[in-house]
């Protein structure tokens, strides 16, 4: 799949933002006043910034509001609802903390639940797609949620929790990569089933429908980066998991924590780039891609 | 509404005959010609006369080579347009309700005034049957020529999809699969009509007819064959025999043997 920068920014930043807001909503002794203001500001900038960047890849962004209508069947629509409910309830919750030093716990819990729901629904947009076997698995959702709460814990300064969650998320990521490499083969979809011609013999794509590219080949038959896939996996795991873990284990200093956060975000972004760049859409078979 | 109908009254679709398709791309052109000026936004081209032309098409023809265990390879032309799936994943993923499947005839359409161009439906389609138009920013797909098949302003013989009407080799057939006596149902039954990627669970309405087995020369001798044997055997004696040997000895001939 084409790794569109807008989508990578969206899933990385909003995942982190909703992760932070989740912890703020759950906090039994939340910050108040200016401290609360800055924590919530960071959470909202990340979450809303990510959501805004996702609208850049729409053909008709001016109609984005219509995406709220189909929550009965569409995960994208459900995501829109979860995000709004999370942001509105935590907005009110933050209002209480910042201006009235009031802790409206129930509102916080509601917001926290919907933060997780937002990240989960985002992940389901990808995990539901049978056409991309690498994504079509429950572990895709587990991985999205794990990175989100791990990043949120890191940003909100929960050192011990962050340590544990980052290791869990990193482990999930490594396992997801390894299993993901087998899923296209396991799906049973091949050029033979795509064309129905496998009963006659070995099928090979002979001529594409045209010499140039088209929307499908640009969007779904993306191949660049596979060769570097291994290296990038290493880079992602070092940046997102190993560096933050080492820095958190060191004696605490603000600048170390800042580096840990930056490294973590960069690592997750690389992993997200790979999430798209390595994902094989079955339509590629028709175009002669993915042939052994 | 992007909930799929439990069942549709009719199941309109195409039978595509892989045996007779000659790969001429006439249906590609007629499809683009009709659909660029009828239902919805035009099918735009980008840089059409430049070095890297690209554009929106609702129907494209691939070609595949199939190598059987024995015998020569076969070349099979493979037209592909929306299969109007019964369990269409492209419809249920749509966040806006722009994509829908019609209860009355099963046609899968996009309401372009609702489409936000998110592209998710194209991701959900295993067949590559949806393309986002780069000029209009909305999703385009085969409409089964919904604006022809019910169009009373057209002469009756034209009330079928443009691709079907155009195909010079009769490789595309249009009809109702819900009716077991329809032309397409009978054709599909008789010729072993198949689903593409059945494991994807989309239940396509369109059926593909596999190529018929190829002729072979094994054990096939024409009744006229005995009369096709050479009338005159190679000259041995007499003047022609001498000439043959003499010419064979001349330098320049490969070792005096007749090829
Ligand atoms: S062929 Fe693709 S676009 Fe057409 S109905 Fe099936 S899934 Fe949807
Ligand atoms: S591109 Fe349009 S039709 Fe397709 S899922 Fe998005 S809104 Fe629906
Ligand atoms: S039915 Fe109409 S829209 Fe669909 S492929 Fe044929 S000509 Fe194109």
XYZ file of C-alpha atoms and ligand atoms in Angstrom:
575
model
C 0.000 0.000 0.000
C 1.120 3.533 -0.679
C 2.557 4.996 2.543
C 0.829 8.392 2.343
C 2.529 10.844 4.726
C -0.854 12.231 5.815
C -2.016 8.801 6.942
C 1.246 7.972 8.702
C 1.168 11.304 10.531
C -2.467 10.720 11.397
C -2.100 7.254 12.907
C 1.157 8.102 14.698
C 0.213 11.474 16.172
C -3.412 10.825 16.991
C -2.457 7.443 18.477
C -0.005 9.215 20.770
C -2.432 12.049 21.560
C -5.307 9.735 22.442
C -2.881 7.633 24.478
C -1.915 10.688 26.532
C -5.526 11.781 26.951
C -6.410 8.246 28.053
C -3.973 8.446 30.993
C -5.075 11.970 31.875
C -8.675 10.813 31.964
C -7.885 7.827 34.193
C -5.619 9.695 36.624
C -6.916 9.492 40.202
C -4.879 12.563 41.158
C -4.802 14.585 37.963
C -2.837 17.809 37.551
C -4.773 21.040 37.848
C -4.330 24.617 36.699
C -1.531 25.431 34.285
C 0.065 21.978 34.480
C -3.256 20.429 33.478
C -3.619 23.049 30.757
C -0.307 22.111 29.158
C -0.852 18.371 29.400
C -4.251 18.621 27.791
C -2.961 21.072 25.196
C -0.317 18.570 24.073
C -2.885 15.774 23.975
C -5.330 17.840 21.943
C -2.727 19.189 19.535
C -1.535 15.652 18.779
C -4.984 14.085 18.549
C -6.608 16.855 16.527
C -3.472 17.466 14.442
C -3.482 13.808 13.496
C -7.188 13.839 12.663
C -6.783 16.997 10.571
C -3.904 15.534 8.602
C -6.041 12.498 7.794
C -8.445 14.793 5.935
C -5.621 15.833 3.582
C -5.828 12.560 1.732
C -9.558 12.941 1.069
C -10.630 13.760 -2.471
C -13.415 15.955 -1.082
C -12.402 17.162 2.404
C -15.157 19.780 2.453
C -17.725 17.002 2.835
C -15.892 15.222 5.668
C -18.845 15.784 8.016
C -20.787 13.144 6.061
C -18.430 10.514 7.465
C -20.498 10.525 10.675
C -23.528 8.965 9.059
C -22.662 5.260 8.608
C -21.645 4.109 12.091
C -23.799 1.016 11.694
C -21.401 -0.619 9.255
C -18.303 1.548 8.789
C -15.312 1.547 11.132
C -14.214 4.872 9.684
C -17.530 6.380 10.690
C -17.329 4.789 14.150
C -13.863 6.233 14.547
C -15.194 9.704 13.816
C -17.850 9.313 16.531
C -15.466 7.879 19.127
C -12.990 10.696 18.522
C -15.635 13.387 18.956
C -17.090 11.810 22.109
C -13.588 11.404 23.582
C -12.542 14.951 22.752
C -15.775 16.565 23.986
C -15.943 14.670 27.277
C -12.251 15.203 28.031
C -12.605 18.833 26.996
C -15.203 19.358 29.710
C -13.096 17.317 32.136
C -10.078 19.504 31.369
C -12.208 22.629 31.827
C -12.944 21.479 35.364
C -9.302 20.736 36.169
C -7.796 23.836 34.592
C -10.224 26.497 35.729
C -12.043 25.122 38.771
C -9.529 22.596 40.134
C -12.527 20.288 40.027
C -12.014 16.594 39.355
C -15.066 15.255 37.496
C -13.824 11.668 37.542
C -16.712 10.040 35.690
C -16.233 12.390 32.751
C -12.543 11.463 32.750
C -13.297 7.755 32.682
C -15.801 8.215 29.877
C -13.214 10.143 27.889
C -10.526 7.539 28.590
C -12.740 4.707 27.367
C -13.511 6.585 24.169
C -9.830 7.408 23.642
C -9.112 3.692 23.562
C -12.163 3.145 21.398
C -10.869 5.735 18.933
C -7.513 3.995 18.578
C -9.264 0.634 18.323
C -11.660 1.840 15.611
C -8.731 3.355 13.691
C -6.985 0.002 13.804
C -10.146 -1.763 12.636
C -10.217 0.339 9.462
C -7.116 -1.635 8.502
C -7.677 -4.901 10.354
C -11.090 -5.430 8.716
C -9.631 -5.538 5.197
C -9.499 -9.092 3.892
C -7.852 -7.659 0.809
C -4.696 -6.911 2.824
C -3.922 -10.207 4.579
C -1.043 -8.693 6.567
C -3.495 -6.370 8.342
C -6.459 -8.699 8.539
C -5.808 -9.989 12.064
C -6.747 -9.112 15.654
C -3.100 -8.451 16.474
C -3.187 -5.326 14.296
C -5.617 -3.752 16.765
C -3.646 -5.001 19.765
C -0.508 -3.421 18.340
C -2.154 -0.051 17.634
C -3.643 0.131 21.129
C -0.385 -1.007 22.757
C 1.723 1.660 21.020
C -0.881 4.286 21.843
C -1.072 3.632 25.600
C 2.693 3.109 25.784
C 3.373 6.447 24.108
C 0.729 8.115 26.254
C 2.290 6.761 29.430
C 5.684 8.006 28.296
C 4.357 11.481 27.476
C 2.477 11.764 30.761
C 5.617 10.848 32.730
C 4.480 7.465 34.081
C 7.926 5.913 34.018
C 7.246 2.403 35.320
C 4.030 1.971 33.348
C 5.725 3.311 30.235
C 8.625 0.895 30.622
C 6.348 -2.113 30.833
C 4.020 -0.991 28.032
C 6.808 -0.042 25.633
C 8.351 -3.483 26.010
C 4.950 -5.116 25.494
C 4.215 -2.995 22.419
C 7.666 -3.611 20.965
C 7.294 -7.342 21.493
C 3.888 -7.305 19.826
C 5.331 -5.350 16.925
C 8.157 -7.844 16.387
C 5.754 -10.757 16.506
C 3.320 -8.951 14.194
C 6.078 -8.438 11.615
C 7.132 -12.037 11.716
C 3.607 -13.433 11.458
C 2.637 -10.805 8.907
C 5.251 -12.054 6.480
C 3.324 -15.327 6.187
C -0.211 -14.003 5.985
C -0.480 -13.401 2.251
C 0.552 -17.000 1.594
C -1.790 -18.232 4.347
C -4.721 -16.306 2.878
C -4.762 -18.673 -0.090
C -5.288 -15.832 -2.556
C -2.996 -16.205 -5.533
C -2.977 -15.217 -9.177
C -4.512 -18.649 -9.796
C -7.596 -17.908 -7.648
C -7.706 -14.287 -8.822
C -8.049 -15.348 -12.444
C -9.647 -18.750 -11.931
C -7.140 -20.040 -14.480
C -5.082 -22.113 -12.045
C -6.925 -25.285 -13.087
C -5.321 -25.077 -16.527
C -1.743 -24.503 -15.456
C 0.687 -21.970 -14.061
C -0.582 -18.422 -14.493
C 1.727 -15.529 -15.249
C 0.803 -11.906 -15.818
C 1.671 -11.346 -19.466
C 0.487 -7.847 -20.293
C -0.955 -5.208 -17.969
C -4.007 -3.313 -19.235
C -1.897 -0.286 -20.137
C 1.717 0.770 -20.163
C 1.451 3.568 -17.587
C 0.358 3.669 -13.989
C -3.181 4.046 -12.659
C -4.864 4.829 -9.346
C -4.732 1.164 -8.330
C -1.076 0.615 -9.086
C -0.094 3.865 -7.372
C -2.263 3.319 -4.310
C -2.112 -0.445 -3.775
C 0.762 -1.973 -5.659
C 3.442 0.076 -3.861
C 6.652 -1.945 -3.556
C 9.491 0.452 -2.758
C 11.045 -0.135 0.610
C 10.580 -3.865 0.847
C 14.239 -4.351 0.118
C 15.069 -2.057 2.998
C 12.309 -3.509 5.103
C 14.589 -5.480 7.417
C 16.828 -2.516 8.131
C 13.888 -0.228 8.759
C 12.378 -2.744 11.158
C 15.581 -2.630 13.154
C 15.619 1.155 13.131
C 11.974 1.295 14.194
C 12.411 -1.064 17.110
C 15.612 0.636 18.306
C 14.006 4.072 18.212
C 10.550 3.159 19.490
C 11.506 0.597 22.123
C 15.201 0.166 22.997
C 16.235 3.832 23.230
C 13.272 4.928 25.386
C 13.705 1.909 27.656
C 17.416 2.642 28.195
C 16.754 6.326 28.766
C 13.970 5.613 31.240
C 16.188 3.213 33.181
C 18.856 5.907 33.518
C 18.559 8.357 36.433
C 15.695 10.714 35.625
C 16.427 13.981 33.885
C 14.006 16.078 31.861
C 16.242 16.236 28.831
C 16.654 12.462 28.826
C 12.894 12.062 28.991
C 12.524 14.498 26.097
C 14.946 12.466 23.982
C 13.073 9.300 24.932
C 9.808 10.820 23.707
C 11.283 12.081 20.438
C 12.999 8.767 19.760
C 9.815 6.861 20.547
C 7.654 8.965 18.225
C 10.185 8.702 15.406
C 10.352 4.920 15.855
C 6.571 4.533 15.803
C 6.430 6.687 12.666
C 8.968 4.420 10.944
C 6.966 1.367 12.023
C 3.821 2.989 10.604
C 5.590 3.723 7.343
C 6.439 0.032 7.131
C 2.891 -0.862 8.149
C 1.734 0.587 4.833
C 4.790 0.076 2.627
C 5.016 -3.649 3.386
C 1.289 -4.375 3.165
C 0.412 -6.419 0.096
C -3.015 -5.726 -1.391
C -4.335 -8.719 -3.330
C -5.149 -6.541 -6.348
C -1.390 -6.465 -6.946
C -1.726 -10.073 -8.110
C -3.715 -8.962 -11.148
C -0.890 -6.608 -12.031
C 1.771 -9.267 -11.782
C 3.147 -8.092 -8.444
C 3.784 -10.506 -5.561
C 4.760 -13.297 -7.924
C 7.125 -15.811 -6.447
C -27.168 3.445 3.604
C -24.159 1.173 3.561
C -25.924 -1.787 5.121
C -26.173 -4.426 2.409
C -29.652 -5.572 1.426
C -30.461 -9.099 2.696
C -31.422 -10.059 -0.800
C -32.082 -8.300 -4.047
C -35.105 -8.817 -6.278
C -32.936 -9.229 -9.335
C -29.219 -9.854 -9.698
C -28.069 -8.023 -12.757
C -24.567 -8.691 -13.932
C -22.282 -9.858 -16.677
C -20.975 -13.139 -17.975
C -17.474 -12.703 -19.351
C -16.280 -15.398 -21.702
C -12.535 -15.902 -21.426
C -12.706 -18.296 -24.342
C -13.904 -15.766 -26.879
C -12.348 -12.514 -25.659
C -9.765 -11.501 -28.237
C -8.224 -8.726 -26.151
C -9.162 -5.904 -28.526
C -9.990 -3.415 -25.709
C -13.078 -2.215 -27.604
C -15.159 -2.529 -24.415
C -12.627 -0.373 -22.557
C -13.101 2.408 -25.072
C -16.878 2.140 -25.319
C -17.141 2.033 -21.523
C -15.045 5.159 -21.162
C -16.887 6.845 -24.020
C -20.333 6.241 -22.579
C -19.523 6.799 -18.941
C -17.428 9.908 -19.319
C -20.469 11.796 -20.561
C -23.327 10.188 -18.681
C -23.760 9.028 -15.051
C -21.820 11.259 -12.658
C -18.501 13.034 -13.061
C -16.500 12.554 -16.271
C -13.692 9.988 -16.326
C -10.732 12.313 -16.386
C -7.283 11.781 -17.871
C -4.126 13.356 -16.533
C -1.327 14.265 -18.887
C -3.032 12.301 -21.702
C -0.592 13.345 -24.428
C 2.467 13.584 -22.206
C 5.158 11.125 -21.322
C 3.302 9.637 -18.337
C -0.388 9.487 -19.210
C -2.879 8.152 -16.674
C -6.619 8.254 -16.254
C -9.778 6.757 -14.811
C -11.282 3.638 -16.372
C -14.142 1.434 -15.166
C -13.136 -1.562 -17.191
C -9.643 -2.790 -17.976
C -8.282 -5.783 -19.893
C -5.364 -7.796 -18.544
C -3.629 -10.607 -20.414
C -2.297 -13.741 -18.752
C -0.131 -16.559 -19.951
C -1.059 -19.994 -18.659
C 1.390 -22.842 -18.995
C -0.244 -26.291 -18.757
C 1.811 -29.293 -17.611
C 2.116 -30.415 -21.201
C 1.570 -28.595 -24.453
C 2.070 -25.011 -25.445
C 1.280 -22.007 -23.233
C -2.055 -20.264 -23.714
C -2.670 -16.545 -23.806
C -5.892 -15.464 -22.120
C -7.302 -11.964 -22.273
C -9.042 -10.996 -19.106
C -11.579 -8.158 -18.962
C -12.204 -6.839 -15.473
C -14.900 -4.455 -14.269
C -16.977 -4.352 -11.069
C -18.478 -7.767 -10.294
C -21.455 -6.258 -8.389
C -20.764 -8.578 -5.465
C -23.631 -9.805 -3.288
C -21.493 -9.428 -0.187
C -19.779 -6.260 -1.328
C -17.069 -5.212 1.154
C -16.704 -1.880 -0.651
C -20.198 -0.883 0.456
C -20.024 -1.658 4.160
C -16.716 0.178 4.725
C -17.990 3.454 3.268
C -18.331 6.058 6.042
C -20.656 8.398 4.173
C -23.280 6.130 2.658
C -22.145 7.158 -0.820
C -21.587 3.523 -1.773
C -24.680 1.373 -1.875
C -26.130 -1.769 -3.379
C -29.564 -1.421 -4.922
C -32.292 -3.683 -3.553
C -34.196 -3.826 -6.831
C -31.436 -5.101 -9.112
C -28.271 -5.544 -7.043
C -26.259 -2.890 -8.894
C -23.485 -1.371 -6.739
C -23.298 2.399 -7.210
C -21.597 5.483 -5.778
C -23.638 8.568 -5.009
C -20.995 11.084 -5.983
C -22.520 14.005 -4.121
C -21.970 12.159 -0.820
C -18.525 10.700 -1.564
C -15.620 12.281 0.334
C -13.004 10.443 -1.720
C -11.482 8.617 1.253
C -10.560 5.675 -0.965
C -11.440 3.063 1.626
C -13.883 1.285 -0.693
C -11.144 0.867 -3.292
C -8.973 -0.694 -0.591
C -11.787 -3.058 0.349
C -12.384 -4.291 -3.216
C -10.144 -7.272 -4.001
C -10.615 -6.875 -7.756
C -9.394 -3.341 -8.365
C -12.790 -2.318 -9.665
C -12.857 1.175 -8.139
C -10.729 4.142 -9.084
C -10.651 7.559 -7.467
C -10.933 10.225 -10.132
C -7.974 12.564 -9.817
C -9.822 15.594 -11.177
C -13.113 15.197 -9.345
C -11.865 13.608 -6.107
C -14.720 11.107 -6.036
C -14.837 7.341 -6.444
C -15.724 5.980 -9.876
C -16.824 2.460 -10.677
C -18.793 0.440 -13.212
C -22.488 1.360 -13.000
C -23.540 -1.639 -15.073
C -24.594 1.183 -17.383
C -27.626 1.847 -15.222
C -28.351 4.830 -17.460
C -28.612 2.609 -20.549
C -30.316 -0.561 -19.417
C -33.504 1.246 -18.278
C -33.253 4.122 -20.746
C -36.411 4.339 -22.807
C -34.908 7.026 -25.011
C -32.542 4.468 -26.482
C -33.615 1.971 -29.131
C -34.299 -1.371 -27.515
C -31.160 -3.088 -28.808
C -29.061 -0.416 -27.094
C -30.574 -1.004 -23.644
C -27.641 -3.063 -22.480
C -24.230 -2.053 -21.136
C -21.977 -0.254 -23.578
C -19.239 -2.880 -23.208
C -21.669 -5.709 -24.006
C -23.128 -3.832 -26.955
C -19.683 -3.131 -28.371
C -17.829 -6.404 -27.931
C -17.084 -7.672 -31.462
C -16.507 -11.247 -30.344
C -19.563 -11.630 -28.099
C -17.450 -12.179 -25.013
C -19.647 -10.130 -22.673
C -23.249 -10.968 -21.843
C -25.677 -9.041 -19.660
C -28.659 -10.377 -17.750
C -30.383 -11.364 -14.520
C -28.733 -14.138 -12.517
C -31.704 -14.380 -10.145
C -33.704 -15.864 -13.006
C -32.477 -19.428 -13.639
C -33.899 -19.300 -17.164
C -32.098 -16.146 -18.200
C -29.537 -16.224 -20.961
C -26.706 -15.488 -18.524
C -27.785 -18.101 -15.956
C -27.975 -20.807 -18.614
C -24.685 -19.790 -20.161
C -22.965 -19.795 -16.800
C -24.352 -23.219 -15.888
C -23.513 -24.742 -19.256
C -19.950 -23.467 -19.344
C -18.983 -23.747 -15.677
C -19.092 -20.020 -14.840
C -16.659 -19.281 -12.015
C -16.173 -16.710 -9.243
C -12.943 -14.752 -8.995
C -11.173 -15.071 -5.605
C -14.004 -17.076 -4.028
C -11.950 -17.229 -0.796
C -12.476 -13.496 -0.326
C -16.154 -14.211 0.368
C -17.506 -11.389 -1.777
C -19.957 -13.594 -3.700
C -19.510 -11.873 -7.054
C -22.550 -11.723 -9.326
C -20.483 -11.537 -12.522
C -19.302 -14.924 -13.720
C -16.258 -15.805 -15.808
C -16.407 -18.635 -18.317
C -13.135 -20.579 -18.386
C -11.428 -21.076 -21.747
C -12.527 -24.269 -23.506
C -9.899 -27.024 -23.770
C -7.594 -26.425 -26.711
C -7.500 -28.651 -29.796
C -4.662 -31.125 -30.003
C -3.279 -33.105 -32.970
C -3.015 -36.335 -31.020
C -5.049 -39.103 -32.647
C -6.723 -36.696 -35.024
C -6.215 -37.711 -38.620
C -8.366 -36.051 -41.195
C -10.338 -38.322 -43.528
C -8.716 -36.527 -46.425
C -5.190 -37.164 -45.124
C -4.417 -40.107 -47.458
C -4.934 -37.847 -50.461
C -2.528 -35.323 -49.041
C 0.477 -37.682 -49.216
C 3.207 -36.575 -51.710
C 2.222 -37.665 -55.207
C 5.820 -38.207 -56.318
C 8.451 -39.718 -54.058
C 11.984 -38.298 -53.997
C 13.579 -38.923 -57.430
C 15.891 -41.960 -57.342
C 16.812 -42.948 -60.875
C 16.505 -41.496 -64.366
C 17.360 -37.981 -65.401
C 15.921 -36.257 -62.328
C 17.786 -38.673 -60.074
C 21.068 -37.954 -61.881
C 20.374 -34.177 -61.729
C 19.654 -34.401 -58.030
C 22.925 -36.197 -57.313
C 24.940 -33.994 -59.677
C 23.609 -30.778 -58.126
C 24.245 -32.207 -54.689
C 27.934 -32.665 -55.498
C 28.438 -29.055 -56.548
C 30.342 -26.993 -54.014
C 28.214 -24.740 -51.886
C 25.665 -27.378 -51.127
C 25.663 -28.671 -47.595
C 27.341 -32.075 -47.900
C 25.269 -32.983 -50.906
C 22.199 -33.706 -48.846
C 18.801 -32.368 -49.659
C 17.205 -30.539 -46.846
S -16.140 -5.905 -7.583
Fe -15.254 -4.585 -6.030
S -16.313 -2.634 -6.325
Fe -17.546 -4.178 -7.349
S -19.039 -4.836 -5.805
Fe -17.319 -6.273 -5.699
S -16.021 -5.431 -4.093
Fe -17.399 -3.780 -4.714
S -14.276 6.982 -1.467
Fe -16.419 7.677 -1.420
S -17.627 5.857 -1.899
Fe -15.574 5.148 -1.319
S -15.682 4.702 0.873
Fe -14.966 6.826 0.685
S -16.830 8.062 0.753
Fe -17.485 5.961 0.345
S -21.331 -2.204 -17.724
Fe -21.026 -0.094 -18.443
S -19.836 0.860 -16.826
Fe -19.659 -1.363 -16.490
S -17.804 -1.998 -17.601
Fe -19.519 -2.219 -19.034
S -19.586 -0.273 -20.154
Fe -18.347 0.071 -18.309
